[in-house]
PDB file of C-alpha atoms in Angstrom:
ATOM      1  CA  MET A 264      -0.015   0.078   0.017  1.00  0.00           C
ATOM      2  CA  LYS A 265       1.392   3.549  -0.797  1.00  0.00           C
ATOM      3  CA  TYR A 266       1.437   6.038   1.741  1.00  0.00           C
ATOM      4  CA  ASP A 267       1.801   9.853   1.011  1.00  0.00           C
ATOM      5  CA  ILE A 268       2.846  12.681   3.348  1.00  0.00           C
ATOM      6  CA  TYR A 269       2.844  16.348   2.339  1.00  0.00           C
ATOM      7  CA  ILE A 270       5.342  18.835   3.731  1.00  0.00           C
ATOM      8  CA  ASN A 271       4.355  22.037   2.547  1.00  0.00           C
ATOM      9  CA  SER A 272       4.922  24.500   5.554  1.00  0.00           C
ATOM     10  CA  TYR A 273       7.521  25.375   8.252  1.00  0.00           C
ATOM     11  CA  ILE A 274       9.889  22.417   9.379  1.00  0.00           C
ATOM     12  CA  GLY A 275       9.595  22.495  13.087  1.00  0.00           C
ATOM     13  CA  TRP A 276       5.633  23.406  13.343  1.00  0.00           C
ATOM     14  CA  PRO A 277       3.430  22.030  12.087  1.00  0.00           C
ATOM     15  CA  PHE A 278       5.797  19.589  10.583  1.00  0.00           C
ATOM     16  CA  SER A 279       7.818  18.602  13.591  1.00  0.00           C
ATOM     17  CA  ALA A 280       9.980  15.301  14.033  1.00  0.00           C
ATOM     18  CA  GLU A 281       7.229  13.998  16.082  1.00  0.00           C
ATOM     19  CA  TYR A 282       4.628  14.647  13.445  1.00  0.00           C
ATOM     20  CA  VAL A 283       6.609  12.910  10.760  1.00  0.00           C
ATOM     21  CA  ARG A 284       7.544   9.928  13.273  1.00  0.00           C
ATOM     22  CA  GLN A 285       3.558   9.375  13.616  1.00  0.00           C
ATOM     23  CA  GLU A 286       3.182   9.288   9.976  1.00  0.00           C
ATOM     24  CA  LEU A 287       5.866   6.927   9.258  1.00  0.00           C
ATOM     25  CA  LYS A 288       4.613   4.626  12.074  1.00  0.00           C
ATOM     26  CA  ALA A 289       1.150   4.891  10.428  1.00  0.00           C
ATOM     27  CA  ALA A 290       2.852   3.708   7.064  1.00  0.00           C
ATOM     28  CA  GLY A 291       4.144   0.513   8.656  1.00  0.00           C
ATOM     29  CA  ASP A 292       7.021  -1.015   6.789  1.00  0.00           C
ATOM     30  CA  GLY A 293       5.629  -0.076   3.260  1.00  0.00           C
ATOM     31  CA  PRO A 294       6.878   2.609   0.694  1.00  0.00           C
ATOM     32  CA  VAL A 295       6.425   6.100   1.782  1.00  0.00           C
ATOM     33  CA  ASN A 296       6.171   9.193  -0.823  1.00  0.00           C
ATOM     34  CA  VAL A 297       6.892  12.575   0.873  1.00  0.00           C
ATOM     35  CA  TYR A 298       6.014  15.623  -1.283  1.00  0.00           C
ATOM     36  CA  ILE A 299       8.054  18.850  -0.227  1.00  0.00           C
ATOM     37  CA  SER A 300       7.746  22.384  -0.950  1.00  0.00           C
ATOM     38  CA  SER A 301       8.828  24.456   2.020  1.00  0.00           C
ATOM     39  CA  LEU A 302      10.780  27.406   2.735  1.00  0.00           C
ATOM     40  CA  GLY A 303      12.643  25.515   5.639  1.00  0.00           C
ATOM     41  CA  GLY A 304      12.581  26.037   9.300  1.00  0.00           C
ATOM     42  CA  SER A 305      14.403  24.423  12.222  1.00  0.00           C
ATOM     43  CA  VAL A 306      17.676  22.675  11.709  1.00  0.00           C
ATOM     44  CA  ALA A 307      17.261  20.596  14.921  1.00  0.00           C
ATOM     45  CA  ASP A 308      13.652  19.185  13.475  1.00  0.00           C
ATOM     46  CA  ALA A 309      15.020  18.716  10.044  1.00  0.00           C
ATOM     47  CA  LEU A 310      18.136  16.558  11.303  1.00  0.00           C
ATOM     48  CA  GLN A 311      15.790  14.343  13.233  1.00  0.00           C
ATOM     49  CA  ILE A 312      13.323  14.038  10.283  1.00  0.00           C
ATOM     50  CA  ARG A 313      16.258  13.205   7.900  1.00  0.00           C
ATOM     51  CA  GLN A 314      17.131  10.308  10.353  1.00  0.00           C
ATOM     52  CA  LEU A 315      13.598   9.165  10.537  1.00  0.00           C
ATOM     53  CA  PHE A 316      13.512   8.895   6.729  1.00  0.00           C
ATOM     54  CA  THR A 317      16.818   7.120   6.607  1.00  0.00           C
ATOM     55  CA  ASP A 318      15.727   4.715   9.348  1.00  0.00           C
ATOM     56  CA  HIS A 319      12.454   3.954   7.613  1.00  0.00           C
ATOM     57  CA  GLY A 320      14.474   3.020   4.487  1.00  0.00           C
ATOM     58  CA  ASP A 321      11.516   3.056   1.631  1.00  0.00           C
ATOM     59  CA  VAL A 322      11.053   6.851   1.271  1.00  0.00           C
ATOM     60  CA  THR A 323      11.010   8.663  -1.703  1.00  0.00           C
ATOM     61  CA  VAL A 324      10.633  12.456  -1.651  1.00  0.00           C
ATOM     62  CA  TYR A 325       9.349  14.561  -4.352  1.00  0.00           C
ATOM     63  CA  LEU A 326      10.510  18.197  -4.597  1.00  0.00           C
ATOM     64  CA  HIS A 327       8.133  20.839  -5.917  1.00  0.00           C
ATOM     65  CA  GLY A 328       8.255  24.662  -6.012  1.00  0.00           C
ATOM     66  CA  LEU A 329      10.843  25.913  -3.744  1.00  0.00           C
ATOM     67  CA  VAL A 330      12.645  23.540  -1.302  1.00  0.00           C
ATOM     68  CA  ALA A 331      15.002  25.410   0.787  1.00  0.00           C
ATOM     69  CA  SER A 332      17.044  25.586   3.847  1.00  0.00           C
ATOM     70  CA  ALA A 333      15.858  22.986   6.408  1.00  0.00           C
ATOM     71  CA  ALA A 334      13.517  21.253   3.985  1.00  0.00           C
ATOM     72  CA  THR A 335      16.434  20.206   1.903  1.00  0.00           C
ATOM     73  CA  ILE A 336      17.983  18.635   4.856  1.00  0.00           C
ATOM     74  CA  ILE A 337      15.149  16.358   5.367  1.00  0.00           C
ATOM     75  CA  ALA A 338      15.055  15.321   1.622  1.00  0.00           C
ATOM     76  CA  MET A 339      18.657  13.829   2.091  1.00  0.00           C
ATOM     77  CA  GLY A 340      17.261  11.191   4.263  1.00  0.00           C
ATOM     78  CA  ALA A 341      14.952   9.680   1.530  1.00  0.00           C
ATOM     79  CA  ARG A 342      16.313   6.514  -0.579  1.00  0.00           C
ATOM     80  CA  ARG A 343      15.264   8.325  -3.721  1.00  0.00           C
ATOM     81  CA  VAL A 344      14.930  12.122  -4.442  1.00  0.00           C
ATOM     82  CA  VAL A 345      12.828  12.968  -7.511  1.00  0.00           C
ATOM     83  CA  MET A 346      12.953  16.925  -8.240  1.00  0.00           C
ATOM     84  CA  GLY A 347      10.423  18.603 -10.511  1.00  0.00           C
ATOM     85  CA  SER A 348      11.552  20.204 -13.725  1.00  0.00           C
ATOM     86  CA  PHE A 349      10.814  23.641 -12.357  1.00  0.00           C
ATOM     87  CA  ALA A 350      11.638  23.106  -8.598  1.00  0.00           C
ATOM     88  CA  MET A 351      14.244  25.134  -6.990  1.00  0.00           C
ATOM     89  CA  LEU A 352      16.659  23.814  -4.343  1.00  0.00           C
ATOM     90  CA  MET A 353      18.103  26.466  -1.891  1.00  0.00           C
ATOM     91  CA  ILE A 354      20.993  25.579   0.239  1.00  0.00           C
ATOM     92  CA  HIS A 355      22.751  28.130   2.501  1.00  0.00           C
ATOM     93  CA  ARG A 356      25.035  28.367   5.395  1.00  0.00           C
ATOM     94  CA  CYS A 357      22.975  27.994   8.831  1.00  0.00           C
ATOM     95  CA  SER A 358      22.106  31.227  10.454  1.00  0.00           C
ATOM     96  CA  ASN A 359      20.658  32.214  13.921  1.00  0.00           C
ATOM     97  CA  TRP A 360      18.811  35.369  15.373  1.00  0.00           C
ATOM     98  CA  VAL A 361      20.992  37.930  16.871  1.00  0.00           C
ATOM     99  CA  GLU A 362      19.752  40.782  18.777  1.00  0.00           C
ATOM    100  CA  GLY A 363      22.194  43.662  19.879  1.00  0.00           C
ATOM    101  CA  TRP A 364      20.105  46.787  19.452  1.00  0.00           C
ATOM    102  CA  GLU A 365      20.673  48.336  22.825  1.00  0.00           C
ATOM    103  CA  PRO A 366      22.915  50.826  24.620  1.00  0.00           C
ATOM    104  CA  MET A 367      26.112  49.210  25.888  1.00  0.00           C
ATOM    105  CA  ASN A 368      29.177  50.275  27.836  1.00  0.00           C
ATOM    106  CA  ALA A 369      32.591  48.742  26.933  1.00  0.00           C
ATOM    107  CA  ASP A 370      32.187  45.843  29.222  1.00  0.00           C
ATOM    108  CA  GLU A 371      28.873  44.829  27.729  1.00  0.00           C
ATOM    109  CA  ILE A 372      30.025  45.101  24.396  1.00  0.00           C
ATOM    110  CA  ALA A 373      33.085  42.797  25.211  1.00  0.00           C
ATOM    111  CA  ASP A 374      30.614  40.432  26.609  1.00  0.00           C
ATOM    112  CA  PHE A 375      28.326  40.607  23.514  1.00  0.00           C
ATOM    113  CA  ILE A 376      31.496  39.951  21.121  1.00  0.00           C
ATOM    114  CA  LYS A 377      32.292  37.009  23.322  1.00  0.00           C
ATOM    115  CA  ARG A 378      28.717  35.738  23.050  1.00  0.00           C
ATOM    116  CA  LEU A 379      28.928  36.296  19.254  1.00  0.00           C
ATOM    117  CA  GLY A 380      32.046  34.437  18.903  1.00  0.00           C
ATOM    118  CA  THR A 381      30.363  31.397  20.720  1.00  0.00           C
ATOM    119  CA  GLN A 382      27.381  31.625  18.482  1.00  0.00           C
ATOM    120  CA  LYS A 383      29.856  31.600  15.430  1.00  0.00           C
ATOM    121  CA  GLU A 384      31.447  28.613  16.418  1.00  0.00           C
ATOM    122  CA  GLU A 385      28.140  26.757  17.049  1.00  0.00           C
ATOM    123  CA  LEU A 386      26.974  27.833  13.625  1.00  0.00           C
ATOM    124  CA  GLU A 387      30.147  26.624  12.044  1.00  0.00           C
ATOM    125  CA  THR A 388      29.509  23.159  13.537  1.00  0.00           C
ATOM    126  CA  PHE A 389      26.067  23.206  12.191  1.00  0.00           C
ATOM    127  CA  ASP A 390      27.479  24.030   8.765  1.00  0.00           C
ATOM    128  CA  ARG A 391      30.034  21.367   8.811  1.00  0.00           C
ATOM    129  CA  THR A 392      27.332  18.739   9.974  1.00  0.00           C
ATOM    130  CA  VAL A 393      24.902  19.880   7.074  1.00  0.00           C
ATOM    131  CA  ALA A 394      27.523  19.930   4.502  1.00  0.00           C
ATOM    132  CA  SER A 395      28.673  16.270   5.343  1.00  0.00           C
ATOM    133  CA  ILE A 396      25.083  15.319   4.891  1.00  0.00           C
ATOM    134  CA  TYR A 397      24.877  17.015   1.258  1.00  0.00           C
ATOM    135  CA  ALA A 398      28.436  15.768   0.599  1.00  0.00           C
ATOM    136  CA  ALA A 399      27.617  12.265   1.375  1.00  0.00           C
ATOM    137  CA  ARG A 400      24.517  12.240  -0.725  1.00  0.00           C
ATOM    138  CA  CYS A 401      26.410  13.594  -3.771  1.00  0.00           C
ATOM    139  CA  LYS A 402      29.518  11.629  -3.479  1.00  0.00           C
ATOM    140  CA  ARG A 403      31.792  14.936  -2.953  1.00  0.00           C
ATOM    141  CA  LYS A 404      34.003  16.052  -0.334  1.00  0.00           C
ATOM    142  CA  VAL A 405      32.717  18.185   2.544  1.00  0.00           C
ATOM    143  CA  GLU A 406      35.324  21.019   1.270  1.00  0.00           C
ATOM    144  CA  ASP A 407      33.415  20.992  -2.036  1.00  0.00           C
ATOM    145  CA  ILE A 408      30.206  21.830  -0.239  1.00  0.00           C
ATOM    146  CA  VAL A 409      31.073  24.374   2.263  1.00  0.00           C
TER     147      VAL A 409
END
């Protein structure tokens, strides 16, 4: 029996890892077709969903419209990826929300710079992890992807 999942909004909510886990459970061991058209969302959820697809095994994703950011990560977990003729795949470095619009003295600025450095290092770790997923999928070196 064929089972279809449509992911056409934000990765994280409403399309969380738990949502996908329940859908895959309902599909049982049979083949699952996943239709993706999403601007992306949460990298944490995307990494989990990618693994759920990999663990299930018999997943084919169909990419339609704009498949961007975290949505591309989940696609990498499928056994087979089918991209529509006019679909677009947007891959980019990971990003994080940064706020700093407030009056600061020199000590506060130094602390802010330190926190930014920590965030930068965390984002670089995410970038390497995600690049390794893409590199493995297209049989390239991580250095070719970053």
